[in-house]
Amino acid sequence: MRQVTATEGTILTAADLAGNGVHGDDPDVHGKFGIFGGRYVPEALIPALDQVAAEYERARNDVAFLREFDHLLRTYAGRPTTLTEVPRFSEQAGGARIILKREDLTHTGAHKINNVLGQALLTKRLGKRRVIAETGAGQHGVATATAAALMGLECVIYMGAVDCERQALNVARMKLLGATVVPVHNGSKTLKDAINEAFRDWVTNVDTTHYLFGTIAGPHPFPEIVRDFARIIGVEARRQMLELTGKLPDAVCAAVGGGSNAIGIFHAFLEDEGVALHGYEAGGRGLETGEHALTLTEGSIGVLHGSRTYVLQDEEGQTIESHSISAGLDYPGVGPEHAWLKDTGRAAYHGITDAEAMEAFALLARTEGIIPAIESSHALAGALKLGRELGPEATILVNLSGRGDKDMGTAMKYFNL
Amino acid sequence: MTTLQTVFAKAKADERAALVGYLPAGFPTKDGAIAAATAMVEAGCDVIEIGLPYSDPLMDGPTIQDAVHRALTNGTRIADVLRTVEGVAKTGAATLVMTYWNPIDRYGAERFARDLAGAGGVGTITPDLTPEESGPWRQASADAGIDTVFLVAPSSTEERIKAVADCCTGFVYAASLMGVTGARDSVSSAAQGLVERTRAHTDLPVCVGLGVGNGRQAAEVAGYADGVIVGSAFIRRLLDAPDEASGLAAVRELGAELAAGVRA
Ligand SMILES: Cc1ncc(COP(=O)(O)O)c(C=O)c1O
C-alpha cells in the first residue's frame, strides 16, 4: 500500500522506488527484460556488480535509506518539481493541451540528479570513497560531481573530447565542483567512448570505486537501479496530472538517449493502458544521411556496454558512430528496458531531427520563456507532431528533462545569435 | 591438426609451460599479421590467439586499443580474421580467436563456429561472455568441435570460478590482475593464488595472462601455471619498429626470450 510519497512531505516507500514488483516488470535474476539486458562484462567485474545489486536490494527495503534519499530529493534537489502548462506553445501543436514536467528546475538543471543522489548514497553504503562516471552532455557529470562534493567523495568524470568542446560550460562546472574531468580521445570521442574508458577505470580500481552509471543502459543491475531512482519523476507527475486535469494524460513524451529520463516518467504509467508512451530519439541530420542516433527505430539487436539491447551496428557487429546536435542523445545504444517496451509494443519510439529539435527549442523559449535542454527539445518536437495528430482534445505530458543553459554555445552557432 | 589438448600434453611431457601469443588480425597490416604470428610460432609460441578487432574494446589497455584501431582502419573484417587463422594454423600452432561477444552474436554463433573450424581454428576466448549467457555459444562450439575458453579473475568467488571453469574446454584463462590488458613491470601476486584456486575446481590446464611481457616474468608464471599468455608486449615490439622487417625481428627476439622463460 502506498501511503506516503516524497511529494507529500514524508518519505518515499519501496513501492515508490520500484513499484514493488507490482508491475511484474522487474528484470529476472539475470537482469533480463525479456531477451534484453543481462551482463556481458569481464568476469572481474561480476563480484562488483553482485555487490551493488545486493546492497541496492537491502537499501530499497531500508526505511533509513529511503528517508535519507527522500530528504535529499526534497531539500537538495528541489523536489517535487512542478508541472507547467504551456498554452502558447500548444498553439503550434494543433491546440492539444501540453503540460511539462519541470525536471529542468531541479538542482544542477536536469533529471540526472535524482539517480545520482540515490547512487551516491549507495556508494557510501558500499563503503567506497571514489566515484567515476561517464557523461555526454555533461549533465550527469555535473550531477555526479555535485553529489561527490556534497558527500565528500573523490570524483573522476570521463567525457568524450568532442563533448568536452560542445559542452565546455559543464566541463568548467565539474572542475569547479572539485571533479577531475578526463577527456577521452578514442573512437568517436563521444559518450560511448567515455563509457569504455570508465569501465577500464572501474575494473582497475573496483575495490575503492563505484561506477556511478548515468543512464538505464549497461550491465545488470544498472538498468534497474537507475530506473528506480529516476522513477520519482513519473510518480509525482502522475498524481500532479490527476490534481491538475482530473484525469491521466493521453500521452507521455520523453527524449531517449540511454533512456533514463524517459523510463523515469514512463514507469509510473506502464499499467495505465489508456496512456500512450512515446520516446523520441535523435534523428540527427536525417536517416538518409546515416548521421543519427536512431538506435531503437533503426538499430538491430546486439550487445553494447554489457547489455543486450538495440544497437547501431554494421553487419559484423561493429558499433556505428552516432550523431546528434545534442550530446546527451548521441549514443549508439539504449537501455534494455526500452528495447523490451518497444518489442512488447507498450511504448512507441520515433526520430526527431536536429532541425526539428532546434525549432522546438527556440519555440519554447519565445512562447513560454523557458529555454529547454536540446535533449528535451526532441520530446517537445515530438509533442508538437503528436498534438497535431491527436487534435485539441488531447492532453500530452512532456518530460522537460533539463534546462538549456549548457547549450548556449550550440544555440549561438545554430541561430547566429 | 594441433589441438589445445595435444599442445598441453606435449608441454607437460617436456615439463614446461606452454607459450601463448596474442595478436589482432589486420595488425600491423592484413598480411603483416600473418607474418608476425608466424614469426611468433617460429620463435616458440605453442598457441596463437588471433584477436578479432572490435570497435569498443573495453577490456583493453592503450597498446591493444592502438593495434585494434589500426586493424579496423585497415578495413579488417571477419573474413580477414578467418583468413589469418587459416594462415597461422598452417604453421602447426593451435590457433584460437579472441573476441568480444557482439561480433559473434551478430555474425551468428553457429555460422561463426563452423567457419572458424573450417579455417583450422581450434576454439575461442570470449572475455565478456559470462557463464549465464554462454549456453548457445558452448552448444555451437561443441557442434563444430572447437573449444571454449573463458576467464576467471582475482575477484572471482569460488562459486564463480567453478561456474566459469565448468564452461571451459581446452584451458581456463586466469586474468592475473584487476585491470585492462597491457604489459606491467611485475606480474601481479594475485595470479598464483588464482591459479591454485582454479585448480581446485578443474583438471583443465590453467593459463595466466595480463601483464606478462618478458622472459623473467614468463619463467616466474611458468613455475605455477600450465601456460603463459603474452599479447601487448608483442604488439609493442611491432608498434615501435621503424619498418616491417625490424618488427618481425623484434617479435622473434621476444618470442625466443619468452620460450626460454617457459622452459627455465
Ligand atoms: C537534459 C537531458 N535529457 C536527456 C538526456 C539523455 O539521457 P537519458 O536518455 O538517459 O535521459 C540527457 C543526457 O545527458 C540530458 O542531459
XYZ file of C-alpha atoms and ligand atoms in Angstrom:
697
model
C 0.000 0.000 0.000
C 1.302 3.401 -0.923
C 0.535 5.819 1.898
C 3.410 8.210 1.742
C 5.406 9.728 -1.062
C 8.099 12.320 -1.378
C 5.703 14.940 -2.571
C 3.511 14.563 0.471
C 6.437 15.623 2.564
C 7.063 12.346 4.314
C 9.153 9.513 2.997
C 9.462 7.535 -0.173
C 8.299 3.955 0.022
C 9.872 0.932 -1.545
C 6.820 0.981 -3.817
C 7.674 4.484 -4.997
C 11.150 3.342 -5.864
C 10.376 0.234 -7.805
C 6.653 -0.191 -7.997
C 7.474 -3.029 -5.594
C 7.256 -5.531 -8.401
C 3.551 -4.777 -8.805
C 4.158 -4.142 -12.479
C 5.740 -7.539 -12.869
C 8.375 -5.783 -14.906
C 11.410 -6.019 -12.706
C 14.138 -7.837 -14.589
C 14.675 -11.519 -13.813
C 17.563 -12.821 -11.693
C 19.955 -12.435 -14.613
C 18.841 -8.859 -15.181
C 16.783 -9.688 -18.259
C 13.811 -7.736 -19.534
C 12.525 -10.402 -21.901
C 15.533 -11.182 -24.095
C 17.171 -7.825 -23.308
C 19.645 -6.758 -20.639
C 21.794 -9.243 -18.762
C 25.517 -8.976 -18.211
C 28.184 -9.097 -20.892
C 31.221 -7.920 -18.957
C 34.639 -9.234 -17.966
C 34.373 -11.755 -15.155
C 36.490 -9.432 -12.996
C 33.505 -7.080 -12.674
C 30.920 -9.681 -11.721
C 31.612 -9.542 -7.962
C 31.302 -5.746 -8.002
C 28.009 -5.912 -9.897
C 26.758 -8.554 -7.460
C 27.786 -6.357 -4.555
C 25.969 -3.325 -5.977
C 22.862 -5.428 -6.646
C 22.848 -6.919 -3.155
C 23.392 -3.574 -1.449
C 20.656 -1.971 -3.524
C 18.276 -4.752 -2.569
C 18.961 -4.023 1.099
C 18.790 -0.256 0.624
C 15.469 -0.185 -1.183
C 13.844 -2.019 1.706
C 15.559 0.052 4.384
C 13.437 2.892 5.747
C 16.531 4.815 6.836
C 17.856 4.791 3.285
C 14.510 5.808 1.803
C 14.197 8.602 4.336
C 17.660 9.931 3.526
C 17.088 9.759 -0.219
C 13.733 11.460 0.146
C 15.257 14.163 2.317
C 17.923 14.897 -0.294
C 15.384 14.935 -3.099
C 13.262 17.486 -1.268
C 15.844 19.698 0.429
C 18.721 19.484 -2.033
C 17.396 18.561 -5.474
C 14.284 20.704 -5.113
C 11.565 18.069 -5.453
C 8.752 17.861 -6.122
C 9.210 19.617 -9.429
C 6.167 21.432 -10.700
C 4.044 20.889 -13.775
C 3.762 23.834 -16.134
C 1.025 24.172 -18.702
C 2.253 25.818 -21.920
C -0.755 27.184 -23.855
C 1.154 29.471 -26.221
C 3.500 26.648 -27.196
C 0.482 24.341 -27.544
C -1.000 26.569 -30.255
C 1.631 25.101 -32.560
C 0.535 21.604 -31.570
C -2.923 21.686 -33.062
C -4.270 23.060 -29.810
C -3.610 19.899 -27.838
C -3.069 20.602 -24.164
C 0.665 20.293 -23.452
C 1.921 20.096 -19.905
C 5.595 19.998 -18.950
C 7.165 18.108 -16.071
C 9.847 20.530 -14.978
C 12.957 18.474 -14.303
C 14.872 21.480 -15.605
C 14.100 23.161 -12.292
C 15.994 20.623 -10.204
C 19.337 21.479 -8.685
C 22.018 21.182 -11.415
C 19.349 21.525 -14.076
C 18.413 18.051 -15.266
C 16.725 14.839 -14.173
C 20.142 13.229 -13.742
C 20.361 14.491 -10.151
C 17.698 12.006 -8.986
C 19.707 8.935 -9.934
C 22.948 10.477 -8.810
C 21.773 11.223 -5.277
C 20.438 7.686 -4.924
C 23.636 6.108 -6.176
C 25.855 8.426 -4.141
C 24.048 7.234 -1.015
C 24.519 3.687 -2.243
C 28.246 4.382 -2.730
C 28.542 5.283 0.933
C 26.693 2.132 1.953
C 29.127 0.156 -0.213
C 31.977 1.648 1.799
C 33.566 3.172 -1.299
C 35.085 6.631 -1.353
C 35.639 7.251 -5.037
C 33.071 7.596 -7.816
C 33.624 7.607 -11.543
C 31.105 8.424 -14.231
C 30.722 8.889 -17.956
C 28.993 11.922 -19.322
C 27.774 13.100 -22.710
C 26.024 16.420 -22.300
C 27.895 16.915 -19.070
C 24.676 16.912 -17.031
C 25.337 13.527 -15.495
C 28.941 14.549 -14.872
C 27.856 17.774 -13.204
C 25.287 15.957 -11.095
C 27.857 13.341 -10.066
C 30.464 15.971 -9.237
C 27.813 17.779 -7.212
C 26.851 14.731 -5.181
C 30.525 13.866 -4.697
C 31.188 17.338 -3.328
C 28.169 17.057 -1.074
C 29.233 13.699 0.314
C 32.994 14.112 0.307
C 33.730 11.528 -2.368
C 36.607 11.638 -4.831
C 35.212 12.071 -8.343
C 36.567 11.381 -11.833
C 34.438 12.060 -14.902
C 35.137 10.594 -18.345
C 33.902 12.698 -21.232
C 34.477 12.385 -24.974
C 36.770 15.076 -26.338
C 34.081 16.176 -28.832
C 31.581 16.555 -25.999
C 34.099 18.472 -23.845
C 34.168 21.024 -26.608
C 30.434 21.364 -27.256
C 29.587 21.374 -23.535
C 32.529 23.437 -22.327
C 30.437 25.190 -19.708
C 29.684 21.907 -17.994
C 33.361 20.939 -18.024
C 34.083 24.121 -16.107
C 31.247 23.392 -13.669
C 32.595 19.922 -12.941
C 36.077 21.268 -12.324
C 34.743 23.961 -10.024
C 32.918 21.267 -8.078
C 36.226 19.519 -7.481
C 35.977 16.700 -10.014
C 38.741 15.581 -12.354
C 37.496 15.608 -15.942
C 39.304 13.207 -18.271
C 38.757 13.931 -21.986
C 38.549 10.695 -23.982
C 40.223 10.796 -27.378
C 39.415 7.248 -28.540
C 36.906 6.234 -31.199
C 34.147 8.738 -31.859
C 35.287 10.818 -28.849
C 31.712 10.891 -27.514
C 29.601 9.167 -24.884
C 30.212 5.557 -25.953
C 33.974 6.024 -25.720
C 33.636 7.722 -22.341
C 31.741 4.643 -21.129
C 34.523 2.330 -22.401
C 37.097 4.365 -20.522
C 35.029 4.437 -17.340
C 34.741 0.636 -17.447
C 38.534 0.387 -17.810
C 38.973 2.554 -14.744
C 36.387 0.543 -12.831
C 37.938 -2.855 -13.492
C 41.272 -1.450 -12.292
C 40.001 0.333 -9.163
C 36.912 -1.613 -8.276
C 37.916 -2.099 -4.618
C 37.671 1.608 -3.857
C 35.415 2.853 -6.616
C 31.745 2.857 -7.526
C 30.861 3.367 -11.174
C 28.012 5.824 -10.892
C 26.342 4.891 -14.163
C 24.247 7.674 -15.642
C 21.524 6.020 -17.637
C 19.441 2.848 -17.755
C 21.901 1.036 -20.034
C 24.911 -1.070 -19.034
C 25.067 -4.429 -17.243
C 22.570 -5.547 -14.621
C 21.806 -4.072 -12.067
C 22.354 -0.578 -13.511
C 19.247 -0.517 -15.725
C 17.089 -1.395 -12.741
C 18.769 0.877 -10.187
C 18.903 3.935 -12.407
C 15.261 3.424 -13.373
C 14.169 3.143 -9.785
C 15.993 6.315 -8.766
C 14.522 8.187 -11.745
C 11.056 6.775 -11.153
C 10.093 9.618 -8.838
C 9.558 11.793 -11.954
C 6.577 9.750 -13.077
C 5.298 9.041 -9.564
C 4.982 12.778 -8.974
C 3.762 13.626 -12.455
C 1.001 11.028 -12.433
C -0.523 12.406 -9.263
C 0.033 16.012 -10.306
C -1.769 15.346 -13.599
C -4.746 13.950 -11.721
C -4.790 17.018 -9.490
C -4.393 19.477 -12.340
C -6.570 17.939 -15.041
C -8.692 15.413 -13.172
C -7.508 12.614 -15.421
C -4.480 10.867 -16.773
C -2.811 12.278 -19.890
C -3.495 10.715 -23.285
C 0.204 10.530 -23.979
C 3.551 10.922 -22.243
C 6.542 12.126 -24.292
C 10.225 11.965 -23.462
C 13.587 12.149 -25.197
C 15.615 8.916 -25.334
C 19.387 8.831 -25.195
C 20.269 5.973 -22.883
C 16.716 6.266 -21.680
C 16.755 7.348 -18.038
C 14.503 10.392 -18.167
C 12.082 8.524 -20.425
C 11.834 5.465 -18.186
C 11.668 7.815 -15.187
C 8.452 9.370 -16.424
C 7.045 6.297 -18.250
C 7.328 3.786 -15.481
C 4.545 5.025 -13.227
C 2.184 4.945 -16.247
C 3.018 1.471 -17.547
C -0.159 -0.067 -16.200
C -2.381 2.779 -17.374
C -3.462 1.297 -20.663
C -5.086 4.484 -21.923
C -1.821 6.409 -21.642
C 0.323 6.186 -24.775
C 4.070 6.324 -24.179
C 6.248 7.996 -26.823
C 10.030 8.130 -26.824
C 11.953 10.396 -29.184
C 15.441 9.552 -30.365
C 17.878 11.827 -32.108
C 17.388 11.738 -35.871
C 20.463 13.923 -36.298
C 20.891 15.139 -39.852
C 18.262 12.663 -41.010
C 18.000 8.920 -41.502
C 19.104 9.088 -45.137
C 22.405 10.782 -44.193
C 23.380 7.957 -41.853
C 24.232 10.619 -39.254
C 21.776 9.936 -36.470
C 21.274 8.153 -33.160
C 18.141 6.185 -34.112
C 19.007 3.160 -32.030
C 15.529 1.804 -31.328
C 13.935 2.886 -34.567
C 16.735 1.875 -36.956
C 19.182 -0.266 -34.977
C 19.369 -4.027 -34.589
C 19.639 -6.307 -31.588
C 23.153 -6.756 -30.243
C 25.364 -6.296 -27.218
C 26.934 -2.997 -26.234
C 28.374 -1.897 -22.898
C 27.407 -5.044 -21.103
C 23.791 -5.331 -22.141
C 21.731 -6.949 -24.891
C 19.663 -4.245 -26.499
C 19.163 -2.346 -29.739
C 22.453 -1.078 -31.116
C 23.623 0.905 -34.121
C 25.969 -1.644 -35.652
C 27.103 -2.926 -39.015
C 26.523 -6.465 -40.263
C 29.618 -7.689 -38.394
C 28.696 -6.187 -35.039
C 30.979 -3.162 -35.153
C 29.358 -0.190 -33.475
C 28.365 2.574 -35.887
C 29.081 6.053 -34.617
C 26.002 8.038 -33.793
C 25.359 11.680 -34.450
C 23.192 14.268 -32.760
C 23.349 18.000 -32.179
C 22.561 17.050 -28.597
C 25.460 15.406 -26.771
C 23.129 13.658 -24.336
C 21.351 11.730 -27.105
C 24.487 10.982 -29.116
C 24.707 7.308 -28.181
C 24.525 4.175 -30.368
C 22.943 2.025 -27.637
C 19.872 2.296 -25.420
C 18.598 0.883 -22.161
C 17.344 -2.724 -22.394
C 14.013 -1.880 -20.793
C 13.188 0.428 -23.701
C 14.137 -2.349 -26.120
C 11.653 -4.514 -24.289
C 8.926 -1.830 -24.183
C 9.402 -1.376 -27.915
C 9.131 -5.077 -28.701
C 6.119 -5.562 -26.428
C 4.500 -2.548 -28.071
C 3.882 -0.763 -24.766
C 5.889 2.256 -25.893
C 6.498 3.703 -29.344
C 9.740 5.311 -30.448
C 10.315 7.896 -33.150
C 13.081 10.053 -34.568
C 13.379 13.830 -34.345
C 15.981 15.583 -36.482
C 18.434 18.200 -35.266
C 16.446 20.828 -37.173
C 13.103 19.810 -35.649
C 14.596 19.799 -32.162
C 16.190 23.219 -32.593
C 12.904 24.631 -33.869
C 11.103 23.361 -30.761
C 13.970 24.657 -28.609
C 13.511 28.190 -29.954
C 9.727 27.956 -29.930
C 9.509 27.095 -26.231
C 11.897 29.932 -25.429
C 9.860 32.503 -27.368
C 6.363 31.361 -26.473
C 6.842 30.389 -22.838
C 10.074 31.915 -21.588
C 11.606 28.513 -20.908
C 14.917 27.533 -22.500
C 14.992 23.743 -22.625
C 17.954 21.419 -22.999
C 18.429 20.342 -26.619
C 17.894 16.736 -25.452
C 14.482 17.661 -24.015
C 13.710 19.653 -27.163
C 13.436 16.342 -29.011
C 10.498 15.437 -26.758
C 8.988 18.877 -27.299
C 9.243 18.486 -31.065
C 7.641 15.073 -30.727
C 4.785 16.547 -28.710
C 4.183 19.179 -31.397
C 3.775 16.439 -34.013
C 1.706 14.244 -31.739
C -0.585 17.132 -30.790
C -1.296 17.833 -34.449
C -2.169 14.158 -34.873
C -4.337 13.828 -31.782
C -6.131 17.176 -32.005
C -7.304 19.740 -29.457
C -8.998 17.249 -27.139
C -5.702 15.569 -26.271
C -3.627 16.146 -23.168
C 0.096 15.483 -23.532
C 2.592 15.290 -20.700
C 6.188 16.059 -21.710
C 9.252 15.376 -19.618
C 11.276 18.561 -19.780
C 14.347 16.663 -18.677
C 16.726 19.603 -18.438
C 17.404 23.268 -18.983
C 19.288 24.745 -21.889
C 21.929 26.886 -20.209
C 24.605 24.335 -21.133
C 23.506 24.528 -24.779
C 24.032 28.235 -25.344
C 27.257 27.647 -27.295
C 25.445 25.336 -29.698
C 22.471 27.706 -29.941
C 24.697 30.709 -30.648
C 26.241 28.849 -33.565
C 22.989 27.368 -34.812
C 20.934 30.567 -34.719
C 23.794 33.023 -35.318
C 22.953 34.727 -32.018
C 45.707 -30.556 -36.725
C 47.254 -29.451 -33.451
C 44.654 -29.195 -30.697
C 44.900 -27.499 -27.339
C 44.862 -30.945 -25.763
C 47.936 -32.077 -27.716
C 49.747 -28.793 -27.010
C 49.305 -29.018 -23.256
C 50.052 -32.747 -23.181
C 53.290 -32.165 -25.011
C 54.305 -29.218 -22.826
C 53.591 -31.319 -19.775
C 55.713 -34.161 -21.131
C 58.515 -31.635 -21.669
C 57.984 -30.419 -18.076
C 57.406 -26.857 -19.125
C 54.591 -24.384 -19.556
C 53.039 -23.666 -22.938
C 53.622 -20.263 -24.541
C 50.557 -18.487 -25.868
C 50.909 -15.385 -28.039
C 48.184 -12.861 -28.908
C 47.964 -10.625 -31.963
C 44.959 -8.900 -33.543
C 44.147 -9.789 -37.147
C 44.888 -6.909 -39.509
C 47.742 -5.538 -37.419
C 50.106 -4.113 -38.485
C 48.514 -4.981 -41.852
C 46.333 -7.866 -43.013
C 49.280 -9.860 -44.360
C 51.626 -8.438 -41.749
C 49.579 -10.071 -39.007
C 50.019 -13.498 -40.576
C 53.741 -12.859 -40.969
C 54.095 -11.660 -37.378
C 52.079 -14.558 -35.928
C 54.162 -16.974 -37.998
C 57.309 -15.395 -36.559
C 55.829 -15.851 -33.056
C 55.279 -19.551 -33.759
C 58.761 -19.987 -35.221
C 60.209 -18.334 -32.126
C 58.419 -20.797 -29.857
C 54.745 -19.934 -29.318
C 52.692 -23.121 -28.990
C 49.321 -21.424 -29.225
C 48.283 -18.267 -31.079
C 45.253 -16.161 -30.200
C 44.112 -14.072 -33.141
C 42.211 -11.035 -31.896
C 39.041 -10.056 -33.721
C 39.261 -6.253 -33.910
C 36.208 -4.631 -32.304
C 35.150 -1.000 -32.139
C 34.603 -0.940 -28.361
C 37.396 -2.912 -26.663
C 36.535 -2.036 -23.081
C 38.832 -4.637 -21.525
C 41.916 -3.498 -23.391
C 44.658 -1.070 -22.443
C 46.252 1.526 -24.744
C 48.599 -0.856 -26.622
C 45.937 -3.281 -27.829
C 43.482 -0.414 -28.393
C 46.039 1.172 -30.676
C 46.661 -2.049 -32.634
C 42.950 -2.793 -32.954
C 42.239 0.725 -34.119
C 44.849 0.313 -36.852
C 43.378 -3.030 -37.857
C 39.892 -1.547 -38.164
C 41.281 1.409 -40.086
C 42.904 -1.112 -42.444
C 39.435 -2.418 -43.150
C 39.893 -5.710 -41.314
C 36.695 -7.777 -41.410
C 35.698 -11.192 -40.125
C 36.726 -12.782 -43.444
C 40.228 -11.390 -42.828
C 40.222 -12.766 -39.298
C 39.341 -16.210 -40.640
C 41.983 -15.939 -43.360
C 44.545 -15.014 -40.684
C 43.532 -18.037 -38.608
C 43.918 -20.221 -41.672
C 47.399 -18.849 -42.381
C 48.565 -19.254 -38.800
C 47.030 -22.704 -38.284
C 49.124 -23.916 -41.233
C 52.261 -23.330 -39.159
C 51.113 -26.114 -36.855
C 50.310 -23.890 -33.870
C 46.932 -24.350 -32.189
C 45.089 -21.198 -33.257
C 42.244 -19.554 -31.355
C 40.197 -16.434 -31.882
C 39.906 -13.997 -29.004
C 36.893 -11.749 -29.344
C 34.298 -9.680 -27.595
C 30.923 -11.309 -27.864
C 28.989 -8.945 -30.132
C 30.782 -9.730 -33.417
C 29.991 -13.449 -32.991
C 26.450 -12.681 -31.882
C 25.877 -10.625 -34.990
C 27.635 -12.995 -37.394
C 25.625 -15.875 -35.950
C 27.007 -18.260 -33.343
C 26.596 -21.426 -35.414
C 27.968 -19.824 -38.541
C 30.992 -18.407 -36.733
C 31.803 -21.712 -35.013
C 31.522 -23.560 -38.322
C 33.600 -21.025 -40.271
C 36.278 -20.892 -37.578
C 36.557 -24.675 -37.509
C 36.669 -24.629 -41.301
C 39.617 -22.217 -41.196
C 41.511 -24.598 -38.930
C 40.802 -22.675 -35.707
C 40.586 -24.752 -32.530
C 38.460 -22.506 -30.353
C 37.681 -19.080 -28.936
C 38.358 -16.942 -25.901
C 35.413 -14.660 -25.125
C 36.281 -12.293 -22.270
C 32.879 -10.628 -21.941
C 30.705 -13.715 -22.272
C 29.636 -14.805 -18.791
C 28.593 -18.372 -17.905
C 24.973 -17.174 -17.651
C 24.963 -16.012 -21.271
C 27.271 -18.649 -22.729
C 24.856 -21.536 -23.361
C 24.186 -21.010 -27.077
C 27.865 -20.402 -27.810
C 29.006 -23.521 -25.984
C 26.443 -25.553 -27.897
C 27.514 -24.105 -31.239
C 31.181 -24.663 -30.397
C 30.587 -28.246 -29.307
C 28.705 -28.924 -32.534
C 31.597 -27.514 -34.567
C 34.187 -29.352 -32.490
C 36.003 -26.268 -31.169
C 36.972 -25.311 -27.627
C 35.527 -22.548 -25.473
C 37.827 -20.647 -23.124
C 36.534 -18.191 -20.546
C 38.235 -16.016 -17.940
C 38.482 -16.107 -14.172
C 39.767 -13.076 -12.279
C 41.359 -12.384 -8.894
C 37.994 -11.040 -7.717
C 36.151 -14.266 -8.645
C 34.496 -16.138 -5.789
C 34.904 -19.919 -5.535
C 31.385 -20.255 -6.880
C 32.197 -18.117 -9.927
C 35.479 -19.913 -10.581
C 33.605 -23.196 -10.619
C 30.883 -21.828 -12.884
C 33.420 -20.425 -15.348
C 35.683 -23.484 -15.304
C 32.671 -25.724 -15.928
C 32.029 -23.782 -19.149
C 35.638 -24.076 -20.360
C 37.135 -26.711 -22.592
C 40.779 -26.581 -23.689
C 42.021 -24.424 -20.823
C 40.958 -21.810 -18.277
C 42.261 -18.265 -18.725
C 43.296 -16.727 -15.406
C 43.491 -12.930 -15.590
C 46.466 -12.134 -13.369
C 45.228 -8.803 -12.143
C 42.281 -6.466 -11.830
C 42.702 -4.256 -14.837
C 42.958 -3.999 -18.582
C 45.422 -5.686 -20.931
C 48.975 -4.365 -21.082
C 52.488 -5.345 -20.023
C 53.431 -4.436 -16.441
C 56.766 -4.217 -14.612
C 55.892 -7.167 -12.428
C 53.327 -9.936 -12.577
C 50.575 -9.475 -10.030
C 50.979 -11.504 -6.865
C 47.281 -12.387 -7.181
C 47.998 -14.659 -10.148
C 49.470 -17.631 -8.316
C 46.669 -17.733 -5.759
C 44.084 -17.568 -8.519
C 45.699 -20.448 -10.398
C 45.675 -22.535 -7.228
C 42.049 -21.698 -6.506
C 41.130 -22.566 -10.088
C 42.886 -25.938 -9.938
C 40.627 -26.890 -7.048
C 37.690 -26.771 -9.460
C 39.038 -28.217 -12.688
C 41.512 -30.625 -14.246
C 41.896 -28.383 -17.293
C 45.180 -26.546 -17.851
C 45.208 -23.033 -16.369
C 46.972 -20.273 -18.303
C 47.877 -16.852 -16.953
C 47.523 -13.680 -18.977
C 47.572 -9.891 -18.466
C 50.777 -8.116 -17.623
C 53.379 -10.670 -18.759
C 55.994 -9.106 -21.021
C 59.475 -10.621 -20.642
C 61.393 -13.859 -20.145
C 61.837 -13.406 -16.408
C 58.096 -12.961 -15.884
C 57.362 -15.900 -18.183
C 59.678 -18.099 -16.095
C 58.010 -16.925 -12.891
C 54.492 -17.683 -14.180
C 55.619 -20.982 -15.711
C 56.524 -22.005 -12.163
C 52.861 -22.370 -11.247
C 50.727 -22.189 -14.411
C 50.269 -24.501 -17.409
C 50.580 -21.701 -19.910
C 51.850 -18.143 -20.183
C 49.885 -15.678 -22.332
C 51.607 -12.649 -23.864
C 49.915 -10.025 -26.045
C 50.731 -6.356 -25.526
C 54.495 -6.950 -25.367
C 54.487 -8.464 -28.881
C 52.341 -5.621 -30.161
C 54.599 -3.057 -28.545
C 57.579 -4.512 -30.488
C 55.656 -4.087 -33.740
C 54.424 -0.589 -32.871
C 57.912 0.602 -32.001
C 59.627 -0.877 -35.066
C 60.594 1.535 -37.860
C 59.700 -0.999 -40.586
C 58.163 -4.424 -41.051
C 61.421 -6.373 -41.198
C 62.727 -4.960 -37.937
C 59.287 -5.502 -36.377
C 59.411 -9.195 -37.258
C 62.980 -9.422 -35.934
C 61.891 -7.840 -32.656
C 58.937 -10.225 -32.381
C 61.269 -13.212 -32.949
C 63.632 -11.941 -30.314
C 60.866 -11.538 -27.722
C 59.370 -14.900 -28.684
C 62.716 -16.618 -28.130
C 63.176 -14.897 -24.764
C 59.704 -15.979 -23.631
C 60.181 -19.511 -24.984
C 63.356 -19.787 -22.941
C 61.427 -18.400 -19.963
C 58.710 -21.074 -20.035
C 61.483 -23.713 -20.156
C 63.549 -22.273 -17.312
C 18.692 17.080 -20.094
C 18.959 15.716 -20.583
N 17.958 14.996 -21.096
C 18.149 13.761 -21.584
C 19.390 13.173 -21.578
C 19.558 11.820 -22.185
O 19.775 10.801 -21.268
P 18.630 9.796 -20.880
O 18.073 9.232 -22.154
O 19.316 8.771 -20.045
O 17.605 10.527 -20.133
C 20.475 13.879 -21.053
C 21.819 13.270 -21.024
O 22.811 13.845 -20.788
C 20.253 15.181 -20.542
O 21.251 15.895 -20.031
